[in-house]
Structures are given as structure tokens and as C-alpha cells.
């Protein structure tokens, strides 16, 4: 047959292509941890402590660990030491106080060894706030009637930086547009800032509306920019360059059921 020749493109080998996950489709969510009540957490802690104590006692019994000294305090030295405390109480009290100071020092050193350094604490906060936006980026669009208050503009800029959000705030005379992109947690915090935390009443009776929230596959902007535009054509030109002109149209045609005044 022709299929059996050496130059044939058809062989008896089966090629299995490697499965590739879709770029814009998120994977399965991780399993959620079981939430325990306070009573269950205390019970679990007691059980774990009992297991650790049992293992320690077994090692002492087998000679793998030296036996611990009695935990003597001022309140129990007569009961623990007995006759020694009666014969030389001053010497015994000094020894007990030295043991208490040594235990306190060891406790403080243990806490200091577990304490994060300022650099580690900053890295931990960054890991908490810097979300993974490699697959889906959430977008929030806000329409603000008046953005002339410098304090409100500073709050918007600082919160966007703290939550690692990117976007643009277009400062225009008749209507101001704020567009931010980032992870779901940062967008949620930023929405709360815009809709609840900022007191728009003291900003010359400014009115602010949440226009829309959506998801996109990639980020259009690199950082939060405060841009003052003189004409609407300048606004549209800026948004068209980043492929976000529809945000302006949505904000312009948006009719709010209620207004924050």
C-alpha cells in the first residue's frame, strides 16, 4: 500500500496535543478552608497541645530529652521545694526569681524571633494588596460632576496606588471621568472610597455616580493619571488612544436612579 512507504505522511503513530488552558478563562477556584466556631478552635488547640505534651513526655521517658526543671514561682516555692525553702529562704527566693527572669527573657526572645522585620511586613502587605490580574482585570467607571477639590483628588490618587489599581482621571469642566482597573479586592475598596468614604457634600456640592463595572482580559493603562482636558475632543482623543472611548459614551448617557449630594 502507499501508506506503508517511507515517505508517507500517514503513520501508525498517534500524536496527542498538549492541552492548553484558555488565556482569559480563570481556573477552578481553590477549596475554601473550613470555618470553625470559637468553641471548636479552642477544642482543636487543646487537642494539639495535648499531643505535643504526650510526644515530649515519651521522649523524656526514652531518654531522648533531658527532664525539665520544675516551674517554680514565688507563689508555689514552698509547695515545690519544701524543706529547702525553709532552710535557706533567701537563697531559694533569689534562685526562683532568677528562673522567672530567665523564662521571661526566653519568652521575649521567642516573640522577637517570630516578629516580622519592617521589610518583611511591607512585602506581606504588598502580597495581600497586589492581586493576580494575569487572566481577568476588573474595570470600574465613575462619573464625577466636580473634581476641583484638591483633597478628594489626592485621596483618589493615593488609594489607587495603595490598592495597585491603574487608570486615568479625566478632569473636564462639564463632566469628569475616573476609570480604574485591577483586582476584585482593590476595585471593591475603591468603590467604597468613591461611593461612601469621600464626603462629596463638602466639595462644593459635587455629585458622583458609579457608572459601570466590567471585566476585561488585559489592562489598557499603565498608571493612574490625573489629566486636565480643555475640550471634549481632547478627552475622546485620549480615550481612543487607549481603546476606552466607550467609557466616556457610557458615562455621558448614564442616568442615575439616585444621586449622592
Short mmCIF file of C-alpha atoms in Angstrom, two decimals:
data_model
loop_
_atom_site.label_atom_id
_atom_site.label_comp_id
_atom_site.label_asym_id
_atom_site.label_seq_id
_atom_site.Cartn_x
_atom_site.Cartn_y
_atom_site.Cartn_z
CA UNK A 1 0.00 0.00 0.00
CA UNK A 2 1.00 3.60 -0.49
CA UNK A 3 0.59 4.28 3.23
CA UNK A 4 3.39 1.85 4.12
CA UNK A 5 6.13 3.65 2.18
CA UNK A 6 8.92 5.53 3.93
CA UNK A 7 7.93 8.93 2.52
CA UNK A 8 4.26 8.64 3.51
CA UNK A 9 2.85 11.33 5.80
CA UNK A 10 0.45 8.83 7.40
CA UNK A 11 1.96 6.51 10.05
CA UNK A 12 0.73 4.27 12.82
CA UNK A 13 1.85 6.76 15.46
CA UNK A 14 -0.80 8.80 17.32
CA UNK A 15 0.10 12.34 18.36
CA UNK A 16 -1.71 13.73 21.39
CA UNK A 17 -1.56 17.54 21.53
CA UNK A 18 -0.74 19.11 24.89
CA UNK A 19 -3.88 20.66 26.43
CA UNK A 20 -3.55 24.42 26.93
CA UNK A 21 -5.70 26.38 29.34
CA UNK A 22 -7.63 29.32 27.82
CA UNK A 23 -5.89 32.63 28.45
CA UNK A 24 -8.92 34.64 29.58
CA UNK A 25 -10.76 31.87 31.42
CA UNK A 26 -9.86 31.57 35.12
CA UNK A 27 -9.10 28.17 36.54
CA UNK A 28 -11.03 26.33 39.20
CA UNK A 29 -11.21 28.24 42.50
CA UNK A 30 -9.13 26.81 45.34
CA UNK A 31 -11.01 24.88 48.03
CA UNK A 32 -12.22 27.05 50.87
CA UNK A 33 -10.98 26.42 54.37
CA UNK A 34 -13.48 25.06 56.87
CA UNK A 35 -14.67 27.81 59.19
CA UNK A 36 -14.63 26.66 62.82
CA UNK A 37 -16.53 28.20 65.67
CA UNK A 38 -14.70 29.66 68.65
CA UNK A 39 -15.56 26.61 70.76
CA UNK A 40 -14.23 24.25 68.05
CA UNK A 41 -10.99 26.27 67.70
CA UNK A 42 -10.37 26.08 71.43
CA UNK A 43 -11.03 22.34 71.43
CA UNK A 44 -8.65 21.80 68.49
CA UNK A 45 -5.97 23.86 70.24
CA UNK A 46 -6.31 21.77 73.42
CA UNK A 47 -6.00 18.55 71.43
CA UNK A 48 -2.87 19.74 69.62
CA UNK A 49 -1.26 20.86 72.87
CA UNK A 50 -2.08 17.52 74.49
CA UNK A 51 -0.46 15.66 71.55
CA UNK A 52 2.70 17.80 71.77
CA UNK A 53 2.91 17.24 75.52
CA UNK A 54 2.45 13.49 75.10
CA UNK A 55 5.26 13.33 72.49
CA UNK A 56 7.53 15.33 74.79
CA UNK A 57 6.84 13.03 77.72
CA UNK A 58 7.59 9.97 75.57
CA UNK A 59 10.96 11.44 74.52
CA UNK A 60 11.84 12.20 78.16
CA UNK A 61 10.84 8.69 79.17
CA UNK A 62 13.05 7.18 76.43
CA UNK A 63 15.98 9.41 77.40
CA UNK A 64 15.99 11.41 74.17
CA UNK A 65 15.40 14.67 76.05
CA UNK A 66 16.55 15.78 79.50
CA UNK A 67 13.76 16.23 82.06
CA UNK A 68 12.62 19.78 82.53
CA UNK A 69 13.15 21.68 85.72
CA UNK A 70 10.15 22.34 87.90
CA UNK A 71 8.50 25.63 87.04
CA UNK A 72 8.95 27.35 90.37
CA UNK A 73 7.34 30.69 91.21
CA UNK A 74 7.15 32.78 94.33
CA UNK A 75 3.60 31.60 94.86
CA UNK A 76 4.45 27.86 94.77
CA UNK A 77 8.05 27.65 96.01
CA UNK A 78 7.03 26.33 99.43
CA UNK A 79 4.94 23.58 97.87
CA UNK A 80 7.58 22.60 95.25
CA UNK A 81 10.82 22.92 97.22
CA UNK A 82 9.51 22.16 100.68
CA UNK A 83 12.37 21.74 103.18
CA UNK A 84 14.97 23.58 101.06
CA UNK A 85 12.86 26.72 101.19
CA UNK A 86 12.68 26.52 104.98
CA UNK A 87 16.44 26.00 105.49
CA UNK A 88 17.64 28.95 103.36
CA UNK A 89 14.66 31.06 102.18
CA UNK A 90 16.80 33.99 100.92
CA UNK A 91 18.91 31.80 98.65
CA UNK A 92 15.88 29.92 97.37
CA UNK A 93 13.97 33.13 96.64
CA UNK A 94 16.92 34.55 94.67
CA UNK A 95 17.18 31.33 92.66
CA UNK A 96 13.44 31.34 91.94
CA UNK A 97 13.50 34.98 90.83
CA UNK A 98 16.45 34.21 88.53
CA UNK A 99 14.49 31.34 86.97
CA UNK A 100 11.46 33.59 86.49
CA UNK A 101 13.62 36.26 84.80
CA UNK A 102 15.20 33.61 82.54
CA UNK A 103 11.77 32.32 81.48
CA UNK A 104 10.56 35.85 80.75
CA UNK A 105 13.71 36.59 78.72
CA UNK A 106 13.31 33.38 76.70
CA UNK A 107 9.65 34.25 76.06
CA UNK A 108 10.56 37.72 74.76
CA UNK A 109 13.36 36.33 72.57
CA UNK A 110 10.95 33.77 71.08
CA UNK A 111 8.45 36.53 70.24
CA UNK A 112 11.16 38.70 68.72
CA UNK A 113 12.37 35.81 66.53
CA UNK A 114 8.84 35.37 65.14
CA UNK A 115 8.31 39.08 64.63
CA UNK A 116 8.50 40.31 61.04
CA UNK A 117 11.05 42.90 60.08
CA UNK A 118 9.81 46.16 58.54
CA UNK A 119 10.87 44.89 55.10
CA UNK A 120 9.03 41.57 55.57
CA UNK A 121 5.95 43.42 56.81
CA UNK A 122 5.96 45.64 53.72
CA UNK A 123 6.35 42.58 51.47
CA UNK A 124 3.45 40.88 53.25
CA UNK A 125 1.20 43.92 52.73
CA UNK A 126 2.22 44.07 49.08
CA UNK A 127 1.33 40.38 48.61
CA UNK A 128 -2.07 41.00 50.17
CA UNK A 129 -2.89 44.03 48.03
CA UNK A 130 -1.15 43.15 44.76
CA UNK A 131 -3.64 40.75 43.17
CA UNK A 132 -3.12 38.45 40.20
CA UNK A 133 -4.54 40.17 37.10
CA UNK A 134 -2.87 37.94 34.51
CA UNK A 135 -6.20 36.47 33.37
CA UNK A 136 -9.04 38.85 34.26
CA UNK A 137 -8.88 42.56 35.08
CA UNK A 138 -11.90 44.23 36.64
CA UNK A 139 -12.81 47.74 35.49
CA UNK A 140 -14.83 50.38 37.32
CA UNK A 141 -16.00 53.65 35.74
CA UNK A 142 -17.11 56.68 37.78
CA UNK A 143 -18.69 59.93 36.69
CA UNK A 144 -17.98 62.94 38.90
CA UNK A 145 -19.60 66.31 38.30
CA UNK A 146 -16.94 68.33 40.15
CA UNK A 147 -13.34 67.22 40.69
CA UNK A 148 -11.90 70.60 41.63
CA UNK A 149 -11.38 69.71 45.31
CA UNK A 150 -7.65 69.01 45.74
CA UNK A 151 -8.17 66.85 48.84
CA UNK A 152 -10.54 64.50 47.03
CA UNK A 153 -8.17 64.21 44.08
CA UNK A 154 -5.33 63.33 46.47
CA UNK A 155 -7.47 60.66 48.16
CA UNK A 156 -8.30 59.09 44.80
CA UNK A 157 -4.64 59.03 43.71
CA UNK A 158 -3.33 57.60 47.00
CA UNK A 159 -5.98 54.87 47.24
CA UNK A 160 -5.39 53.80 43.65
CA UNK A 161 -1.66 53.48 44.40
CA UNK A 162 -2.23 51.60 47.67
CA UNK A 163 -4.56 49.05 46.04
CA UNK A 164 -2.34 48.71 42.94
CA UNK A 165 -5.00 49.99 40.55
CA UNK A 166 -4.22 51.54 37.20
CA UNK A 167 -6.36 54.01 35.35
CA UNK A 168 -6.98 57.60 34.39
CA UNK A 169 -8.96 60.51 35.80
CA UNK A 170 -10.01 62.96 33.11
CA UNK A 171 -10.68 66.40 34.57
CA UNK A 172 -13.13 68.20 32.31
CA UNK A 173 -15.34 71.20 33.00
CA UNK A 174 -18.81 69.71 32.45
CA UNK A 175 -18.14 66.08 33.40
CA UNK A 176 -15.22 64.21 34.96
CA UNK A 177 -14.46 60.56 34.24
CA UNK A 178 -12.49 58.22 36.52
CA UNK A 179 -11.61 54.76 35.19
CA UNK A 180 -9.65 52.24 37.27
CA UNK A 181 -8.56 48.67 36.55
CA UNK A 182 -7.23 46.00 38.86
CA UNK A 183 -8.11 43.01 41.02
CA UNK A 184 -11.54 42.43 42.58
CA UNK A 185 -10.44 43.31 46.11
CA UNK A 186 -8.87 46.61 45.05
CA UNK A 187 -11.89 47.54 42.92
CA UNK A 188 -14.20 46.79 45.86
CA UNK A 189 -12.16 49.03 48.18
CA UNK A 190 -12.00 51.80 45.59
CA UNK A 191 -15.78 51.68 45.03
CA UNK A 192 -16.31 52.09 48.75
CA UNK A 193 -13.99 55.11 48.71
CA UNK A 194 -15.86 56.77 45.86
CA UNK A 195 -19.39 55.96 46.98
CA UNK A 196 -19.16 56.18 50.78
CA UNK A 197 -15.88 57.40 52.25
CA UNK A 198 -15.44 60.66 50.34
CA UNK A 199 -17.75 63.39 51.60
CA UNK A 200 -18.89 64.96 48.35
CA UNK A 201 -21.18 67.41 50.16
CA UNK A 202 -18.22 69.48 51.33
CA UNK A 203 -16.71 69.51 47.85
CA UNK A 204 -18.85 72.42 46.58
CA UNK A 205 -21.94 70.18 46.41
CA UNK A 206 -20.28 67.78 43.95
CA UNK A 207 -22.31 64.83 42.69
CA UNK A 208 -20.78 61.46 41.92
CA UNK A 209 -22.17 58.36 40.19
CA UNK A 210 -20.95 54.81 39.72
CA UNK A 211 -21.48 54.18 36.02
CA UNK A 212 -20.42 50.61 35.32
CA UNK A 213 -18.24 47.67 36.32
CA UNK A 214 -16.96 45.01 33.93
CA UNK A 215 -14.16 42.55 33.26
CA UNK A 216 -11.50 42.68 30.59
CA UNK A 217 -8.63 40.44 29.53
CA UNK A 218 -5.87 43.00 29.71
CA UNK A 219 -5.06 46.36 31.21
CA UNK A 220 -5.25 49.40 28.93
CA UNK A 221 -3.27 51.83 31.06
CA UNK A 222 -0.02 51.72 32.97
CA UNK A 223 -0.65 54.07 35.94
CA UNK A 224 -3.22 56.37 37.44
CA UNK A 225 -3.06 59.73 35.69
CA UNK A 226 -4.81 62.99 36.56
CA UNK A 227 -5.26 64.76 33.23
CA UNK A 228 -6.98 68.12 32.80
CA UNK A 229 -8.67 68.42 29.40
CA UNK A 230 -9.87 71.70 27.92
CA UNK A 231 -12.21 70.30 25.25
CA UNK A 232 -14.32 67.18 24.82
CA UNK A 233 -12.39 66.31 21.66
CA UNK A 234 -9.23 66.15 23.75
CA UNK A 235 -10.98 63.76 26.14
CA UNK A 236 -12.13 61.50 23.32
CA UNK A 237 -8.71 61.55 21.70
CA UNK A 238 -7.10 60.44 24.98
CA UNK A 239 -9.59 57.58 25.47
CA UNK A 240 -9.45 56.48 21.84
CA UNK A 241 -5.68 56.07 22.10
CA UNK A 242 -6.23 53.50 24.88
CA UNK A 243 -9.30 51.86 23.32
CA UNK A 244 -11.66 53.11 26.04
CA UNK A 245 -13.87 55.63 24.25
CA UNK A 246 -16.98 53.61 25.14
CA UNK A 247 -16.41 54.50 28.81
CA UNK A 248 -16.98 58.17 28.02
CA UNK A 249 -20.11 57.41 25.99
CA UNK A 250 -21.49 55.25 28.81
CA UNK A 251 -20.83 57.98 31.39
CA UNK A 252 -22.29 60.71 29.15
CA UNK A 253 -25.51 58.74 28.52
CA UNK A 254 -25.77 57.37 32.05
CA UNK A 255 -28.89 58.30 34.02
CA UNK A 256 -28.66 57.55 37.73
CA UNK A 257 -31.72 56.45 39.72
CA UNK A 258 -30.34 58.34 42.71
CA UNK A 259 -27.60 60.91 43.12
CA UNK A 260 -25.20 61.38 46.03
CA UNK A 261 -25.40 65.00 47.09
#
